[in-house]
Amino acid sequence: MSTIKVIANPMAGRGYGRHAITIASKLMSNKGLGFDLVQTEYPGHAVELARQALAQGEQTIVALGGDGTVNEVVNGLCADLGNDPNPADIVRLGVIPCGSGNDFAYAAGVPRNLSTAIDRLIQGRTRLVDMGRINDRLFAYGVGMGFDAEVNIESRKIKVLRGMLLYFIALLKVLIFQHRSYELEIVADGQQIKQSAMMVSVANGQRYAGAFMITPEAKIDDGLLNLCVISPVSRLDMLRFMPLVFKGYHTRLKQVKTLAAREVRVRSDSPLVSHVDGEIFGLGERYYEFSLLPRRLRVIY
């Protein structure tokens, strides 16, 4: 395999990325994998670095980081490809996962273990997967609006915890202080739904936050976006329902609606916060448009 371009985020996994960069660099050298590694220095930097790498003719570009890093690299790969981008024709995307959730890697079949992930890069097996678009930005695995976006925002205020404990504390704070619902109009491939909801997920993969199977029927290469709409429930019921999400069993509840579509529009009566691939996206928006771009990424897995 020829030299690969590695775009590494030292801040991934709340700073674990620094450690992962050191380990991965040694592993790649010991395994005889030629690579050129550059580190991101600020939010959005991976977009610029991926765009530059593609312009320089790099054919294999690897995101070393979490889902936010993958998101930026994907948007960088597509930056100069017009309104209907197809980077699969010109570049392969590799992932060395070291973030908090690594949900895109999970959906694409990339192992979390650093050494095994690097072995997969060397083997070079690829698959074509879908991309999603929200407004004018692309996403790799999913978007959350409402409750889970509020939890995402709250989790960033907590500096001393990691993993599931961090998410649970943030969840409790949102339940206690920001528990609310939205009046939504959702149009999915022409089907109109009007209802109150606590949260809406539009996903290309099954999992959020490394553990929660929000859209268990989703597949990253089936040409469809999967929606999960959760109606308002009490604080107590929300806590009772949370364990079901680990297995995807929440979809059996009457308060949960699921569907699949290629194009989705969501309109809210009030500002609807959102995250895209785990990164904060919208705070004051009331309207979102989604579309699915089938088989546009060639991923090493």
Short mmCIF file of C-alpha atoms in Angstrom, two decimals:
data_model
loop_
_atom_site.label_atom_id
_atom_site.label_comp_id
_atom_site.label_asym_id
_atom_site.label_seq_id
_atom_site.Cartn_x
_atom_site.Cartn_y
_atom_site.Cartn_z
CA MET A 1 0.00 0.00 0.00
CA SER A 2 1.34 3.47 -0.88
CA THR A 3 1.70 6.28 1.63
CA ILE A 4 -1.50 7.40 3.29
CA LYS A 5 -2.47 10.82 4.61
CA VAL A 6 -3.52 10.72 8.26
CA ILE A 7 -5.49 13.67 9.65
CA ALA A 8 -5.31 13.31 13.43
CA ASN A 9 -7.27 15.13 16.10
CA PRO A 10 -5.34 15.28 19.40
CA MET A 11 -8.47 16.49 21.20
CA ALA A 12 -10.59 13.47 20.22
CA GLY A 13 -12.00 11.48 23.12
CA ARG A 14 -11.53 14.45 25.46
CA GLY A 15 -7.79 14.43 24.87
CA TYR A 16 -7.27 10.70 24.40
CA GLY A 17 -6.39 11.54 20.80
CA ARG A 18 -2.91 12.69 21.86
CA HIS A 19 -2.17 9.27 23.33
CA ALA A 20 -3.74 7.52 20.34
CA ILE A 21 -1.58 9.50 17.89
CA THR A 22 1.59 8.29 19.62
CA ILE A 23 0.44 4.67 19.72
CA ALA A 24 -0.93 4.64 16.16
CA SER A 25 2.23 6.24 14.75
CA LYS A 26 4.40 3.54 16.33
CA LEU A 27 2.06 0.80 15.15
CA MET A 28 1.99 2.08 11.57
CA SER A 29 5.77 2.37 11.49
CA ASN A 30 6.26 -1.11 12.99
CA LYS A 31 3.80 -2.60 10.49
CA GLY A 32 5.62 -0.97 7.56
CA LEU A 33 2.75 1.35 6.61
CA GLY A 34 3.94 4.53 4.97
CA PHE A 35 2.10 7.58 6.24
CA ASP A 36 2.16 11.34 6.49
CA LEU A 37 0.42 12.52 9.65
CA VAL A 38 -0.85 16.03 10.29
CA GLN A 39 -2.63 17.18 13.43
CA THR A 40 -5.64 19.45 13.66
CA GLU A 41 -5.21 22.65 15.64
CA TYR A 42 -8.73 24.09 15.86
CA PRO A 43 -12.36 23.22 15.07
CA GLY A 44 -12.87 22.95 11.33
CA HIS A 45 -9.18 22.39 10.63
CA ALA A 46 -9.76 18.81 9.44
CA VAL A 47 -12.05 20.17 6.72
CA GLU A 48 -9.19 22.31 5.40
CA LEU A 49 -6.61 19.54 5.71
CA ALA A 50 -8.79 17.01 3.88
CA ARG A 51 -9.52 19.51 1.14
CA GLN A 52 -5.80 20.21 0.72
CA ALA A 53 -4.92 16.51 0.72
CA LEU A 54 -7.45 15.80 -2.00
CA ALA A 55 -6.17 18.72 -4.08
CA GLN A 56 -2.66 17.29 -3.75
CA GLY A 57 -3.83 13.99 -5.23
CA GLU A 58 -3.91 11.86 -2.08
CA GLN A 59 -5.86 8.69 -2.75
CA THR A 60 -6.18 7.37 0.81
CA ILE A 61 -7.07 9.80 3.57
CA VAL A 62 -7.46 8.57 7.14
CA ALA A 63 -9.32 10.26 9.98
CA LEU A 64 -7.66 9.52 13.31
CA GLY A 65 -10.19 10.72 15.87
CA GLY A 66 -13.85 10.48 16.71
CA ASP A 67 -17.07 11.07 14.83
CA GLY A 68 -16.53 14.82 14.72
CA THR A 69 -13.18 14.30 13.01
CA VAL A 70 -14.74 11.93 10.47
CA ASN A 71 -17.47 14.51 9.81
CA GLU A 72 -14.94 17.25 9.11
CA VAL A 73 -12.83 15.02 6.86
CA VAL A 74 -15.91 13.96 4.88
CA ASN A 75 -16.95 17.57 4.40
CA GLY A 76 -13.40 18.43 3.32
CA LEU A 77 -13.39 15.62 0.76
CA CYS A 78 -16.62 16.94 -0.74
CA ALA A 79 -15.87 20.66 -0.52
CA ASP A 80 -14.96 21.08 -4.20
CA LEU A 81 -17.18 18.40 -5.72
CA GLY A 82 -20.35 20.42 -6.31
CA ASN A 83 -23.90 19.86 -5.11
CA ASP A 84 -23.89 16.13 -5.81
CA PRO A 85 -20.51 15.02 -4.47
CA ASN A 86 -19.15 11.55 -5.11
CA PRO A 87 -15.76 11.27 -3.41
CA ALA A 88 -15.88 7.46 -3.78
CA ASP A 89 -14.66 7.94 -7.36
CA ILE A 90 -11.40 9.57 -6.32
CA VAL A 91 -10.44 8.75 -2.72
CA ARG A 92 -10.65 6.07 -0.05
CA LEU A 93 -11.56 7.05 3.52
CA GLY A 94 -9.86 5.25 6.38
CA VAL A 95 -10.69 5.59 10.07
CA ILE A 96 -8.56 5.00 13.15
CA PRO A 97 -11.22 5.48 15.86
CA CYS A 98 -10.23 7.12 19.14
CA GLY A 99 -13.21 9.28 20.02
CA SER A 100 -15.86 9.01 22.69
CA GLY A 101 -18.50 7.24 20.60
CA ASN A 102 -16.91 6.10 17.32
CA ASP A 103 -20.38 5.50 15.93
CA PHE A 104 -19.43 5.90 12.28
CA ALA A 105 -16.66 3.32 12.67
CA TYR A 106 -19.17 0.97 14.31
CA ALA A 107 -21.66 1.42 11.48
CA ALA A 108 -19.01 0.96 8.78
CA GLY A 109 -17.46 -2.14 10.38
CA VAL A 110 -14.16 -0.53 11.41
CA PRO A 111 -12.79 -2.12 14.62
CA ARG A 112 -12.17 0.15 17.59
CA ASN A 113 -8.85 -1.49 18.53
CA LEU A 114 -6.07 0.72 17.14
CA SER A 115 -3.83 -2.12 16.00
CA THR A 116 -6.66 -3.98 14.29
CA ALA A 117 -7.91 -0.81 12.62
CA ILE A 118 -4.44 -0.23 11.20
CA ASP A 119 -4.30 -3.84 9.98
CA ARG A 120 -7.51 -3.13 8.07
CA LEU A 121 -5.85 -0.10 6.44
CA ILE A 122 -3.00 -2.32 5.29
CA GLN A 123 -5.38 -4.96 3.94
CA GLY A 124 -7.24 -2.23 2.05
CA ARG A 125 -10.65 -3.88 1.75
CA THR A 126 -13.31 -1.26 0.96
CA ARG A 127 -17.06 -0.85 0.89
CA LEU A 128 -19.36 1.84 -0.42
CA VAL A 129 -21.53 3.58 2.18
CA ASP A 130 -24.12 6.33 2.13
CA MET A 131 -23.76 9.94 3.24
CA GLY A 132 -26.44 12.23 4.58
CA ARG A 133 -26.96 15.92 4.07
CA ILE A 134 -28.49 18.36 6.53
CA ASN A 135 -29.08 21.80 5.00
CA ASP A 136 -25.72 22.59 3.42
CA ARG A 137 -23.58 20.21 5.48
CA LEU A 138 -22.85 16.51 5.05
CA PHE A 139 -22.97 13.97 7.83
CA ALA A 140 -21.57 10.48 8.18
CA TYR A 141 -23.91 8.70 10.58
CA GLY A 142 -26.57 10.84 12.22
CA VAL A 143 -28.30 13.96 13.48
CA GLY A 144 -30.13 14.45 16.76
CA MET A 145 -32.62 17.23 17.45
CA GLY A 146 -34.19 18.20 20.74
CA PHE A 147 -33.50 16.21 23.91
CA ASP A 148 -30.33 14.37 22.87
CA ALA A 149 -28.86 17.55 21.40
CA GLU A 150 -29.50 19.30 24.73
CA VAL A 151 -27.69 16.44 26.48
CA ASN A 152 -24.80 16.79 24.03
CA ILE A 153 -24.53 20.50 24.82
CA GLU A 154 -24.73 19.92 28.57
CA SER A 155 -22.07 17.20 28.45
CA ARG A 156 -19.56 19.71 27.10
CA LYS A 157 -19.89 21.76 30.27
CA ILE A 158 -18.71 18.82 32.39
CA LYS A 159 -14.92 18.68 32.31
CA VAL A 160 -14.00 16.00 34.84
CA LEU A 161 -15.89 12.94 33.56
CA ARG A 162 -15.77 10.66 30.53
CA GLY A 163 -17.82 7.86 29.02
CA MET A 164 -21.28 6.79 30.09
CA LEU A 165 -21.10 8.49 33.50
CA LEU A 166 -20.58 11.82 31.74
CA TYR A 167 -23.58 11.22 29.49
CA PHE A 168 -25.79 10.10 32.38
CA ILE A 169 -24.99 13.17 34.49
CA ALA A 170 -25.68 15.44 31.51
CA LEU A 171 -28.92 13.56 30.85
CA LEU A 172 -30.08 14.06 34.45
CA LYS A 173 -29.35 17.78 34.28
CA VAL A 174 -31.36 18.16 31.08
CA LEU A 175 -34.24 16.13 32.53
CA ILE A 176 -34.37 18.30 35.65
CA PHE A 177 -33.82 21.75 34.19
CA GLN A 178 -34.60 21.62 30.44
CA HIS A 179 -37.27 18.93 30.05
CA ARG A 180 -39.49 20.13 27.22
CA SER A 181 -41.18 19.24 23.95
CA TYR A 182 -41.62 20.80 20.51
CA GLU A 183 -44.49 21.06 18.08
CA LEU A 184 -43.14 19.54 14.89
CA GLU A 185 -44.13 19.08 11.29
CA ILE A 186 -42.15 16.26 9.70
CA VAL A 187 -42.36 15.40 6.01
CA ALA A 188 -40.64 12.14 5.06
CA ASP A 189 -40.75 11.27 1.35
CA GLY A 190 -44.03 13.14 1.11
CA GLN A 191 -45.59 11.59 4.23
CA GLN A 192 -46.61 14.38 6.62
CA ILE A 193 -46.56 13.99 10.41
CA LYS A 194 -47.63 16.69 12.85
CA GLN A 195 -47.06 15.99 16.52
CA SER A 196 -45.42 17.03 19.77
CA ALA A 197 -42.02 15.43 20.30
CA MET A 198 -39.15 15.49 22.76
CA MET A 199 -36.58 14.50 20.19
CA VAL A 200 -36.07 13.44 16.60
CA SER A 201 -33.16 11.46 15.23
CA VAL A 202 -32.32 11.22 11.53
CA ALA A 203 -29.66 8.59 11.13
CA ASN A 204 -27.56 6.67 8.66
CA GLY A 205 -26.32 4.32 11.40
CA GLN A 206 -27.76 2.47 14.36
CA ARG A 207 -25.94 3.96 17.32
CA TYR A 208 -25.37 7.26 19.13
CA ALA A 209 -22.91 8.11 21.91
CA GLY A 210 -21.19 4.75 21.70
CA ALA A 211 -24.04 2.83 23.30
CA PHE A 212 -27.55 4.00 22.46
CA MET A 213 -29.20 2.10 19.60
CA ILE A 214 -31.51 4.96 18.64
CA THR A 215 -32.28 3.67 15.14
CA PRO A 216 -31.64 -0.09 15.34
CA GLU A 217 -32.98 -0.79 11.84
CA ALA A 218 -30.59 1.66 10.14
CA LYS A 219 -27.94 0.43 7.72
CA ILE A 220 -25.15 2.58 6.42
CA ASP A 221 -25.47 1.33 2.85
CA ASP A 222 -29.20 0.76 2.25
CA GLY A 223 -29.99 4.08 0.56
CA LEU A 224 -32.29 5.24 3.35
CA LEU A 225 -32.28 7.57 6.33
CA ASN A 226 -33.94 6.20 9.46
CA LEU A 227 -36.02 8.39 11.75
CA CYS A 228 -36.86 7.95 15.40
CA VAL A 229 -39.45 10.36 16.83
CA ILE A 230 -40.12 10.25 20.58
CA SER A 231 -43.31 11.80 21.91
CA PRO A 232 -43.30 13.74 25.20
CA VAL A 233 -42.96 11.53 28.28
CA SER A 234 -42.53 12.31 31.96
CA ARG A 235 -39.13 12.56 33.60
CA LEU A 236 -39.71 9.27 35.40
CA ASP A 237 -40.76 7.47 32.23
CA MET A 238 -37.73 8.85 30.41
CA LEU A 239 -35.44 7.31 33.04
CA ARG A 240 -37.36 4.04 32.85
CA PHE A 241 -37.11 3.95 29.06
CA MET A 242 -33.39 4.72 28.83
CA PRO A 243 -32.17 1.12 29.47
CA LEU A 244 -34.31 -0.05 26.54
CA VAL A 245 -32.32 2.15 24.17
CA PHE A 246 -29.15 0.13 24.77
CA LYS A 247 -30.75 -2.78 22.88
CA GLY A 248 -32.99 -0.75 20.57
CA TYR A 249 -36.09 -2.06 22.36
CA HIS A 250 -37.50 1.46 22.81
CA THR A 251 -38.91 1.24 19.29
CA ARG A 252 -41.60 -1.10 20.67
CA LEU A 253 -43.04 1.66 22.87
CA LYS A 254 -46.19 3.48 21.79
CA GLN A 255 -44.42 6.80 22.43
CA VAL A 256 -41.83 6.02 19.74
CA LYS A 257 -42.37 6.28 15.99
CA THR A 258 -39.87 5.02 13.42
CA LEU A 259 -39.78 5.33 9.66
CA ALA A 260 -37.33 5.41 6.76
CA ALA A 261 -37.03 7.88 3.88
CA ARG A 262 -34.58 9.43 1.44
CA GLU A 263 -35.72 13.03 1.94
CA VAL A 264 -36.90 14.57 5.20
CA ARG A 265 -38.00 18.01 6.31
CA VAL A 266 -38.45 19.01 9.95
CA ARG A 267 -40.12 22.25 11.01
CA SER A 268 -40.48 23.31 14.66
CA ASP A 269 -42.63 25.92 16.38
CA SER A 270 -39.62 27.00 18.45
CA PRO A 271 -35.81 26.86 18.16
CA LEU A 272 -34.79 23.21 17.83
CA VAL A 273 -31.22 22.51 18.89
CA SER A 274 -29.30 19.85 16.99
CA HIS A 275 -26.06 17.92 16.81
CA VAL A 276 -24.48 16.43 13.70
CA ASP A 277 -22.23 13.40 14.15
CA GLY A 278 -21.97 14.30 17.83
CA GLU A 279 -20.96 17.93 17.25
CA ILE A 280 -23.23 20.89 18.01
CA PHE A 281 -24.82 22.11 14.78
CA GLY A 282 -27.86 24.33 15.34
CA LEU A 283 -29.07 26.36 18.31
CA GLY A 284 -31.70 28.72 16.93
CA GLU A 285 -32.92 26.91 13.82
CA ARG A 286 -36.57 25.97 13.33
CA TYR A 287 -36.26 24.23 9.97
CA TYR A 288 -34.01 21.43 8.70
CA GLU A 289 -33.81 19.66 5.35
CA PHE A 290 -32.26 16.20 4.99
CA SER A 291 -31.35 14.11 1.99
CA LEU A 292 -29.53 10.84 1.42
CA LEU A 293 -26.60 10.46 -0.98
CA PRO A 294 -26.33 6.72 -1.66
CA ARG A 295 -22.98 4.91 -1.87
CA ARG A 296 -20.86 8.04 -2.02
CA LEU A 297 -18.05 7.13 0.39
CA ARG A 298 -15.52 4.37 -0.21
CA VAL A 299 -14.48 3.29 3.28
CA ILE A 300 -11.66 0.95 4.27
CA TYR A 301 -13.01 -1.50 6.83
#
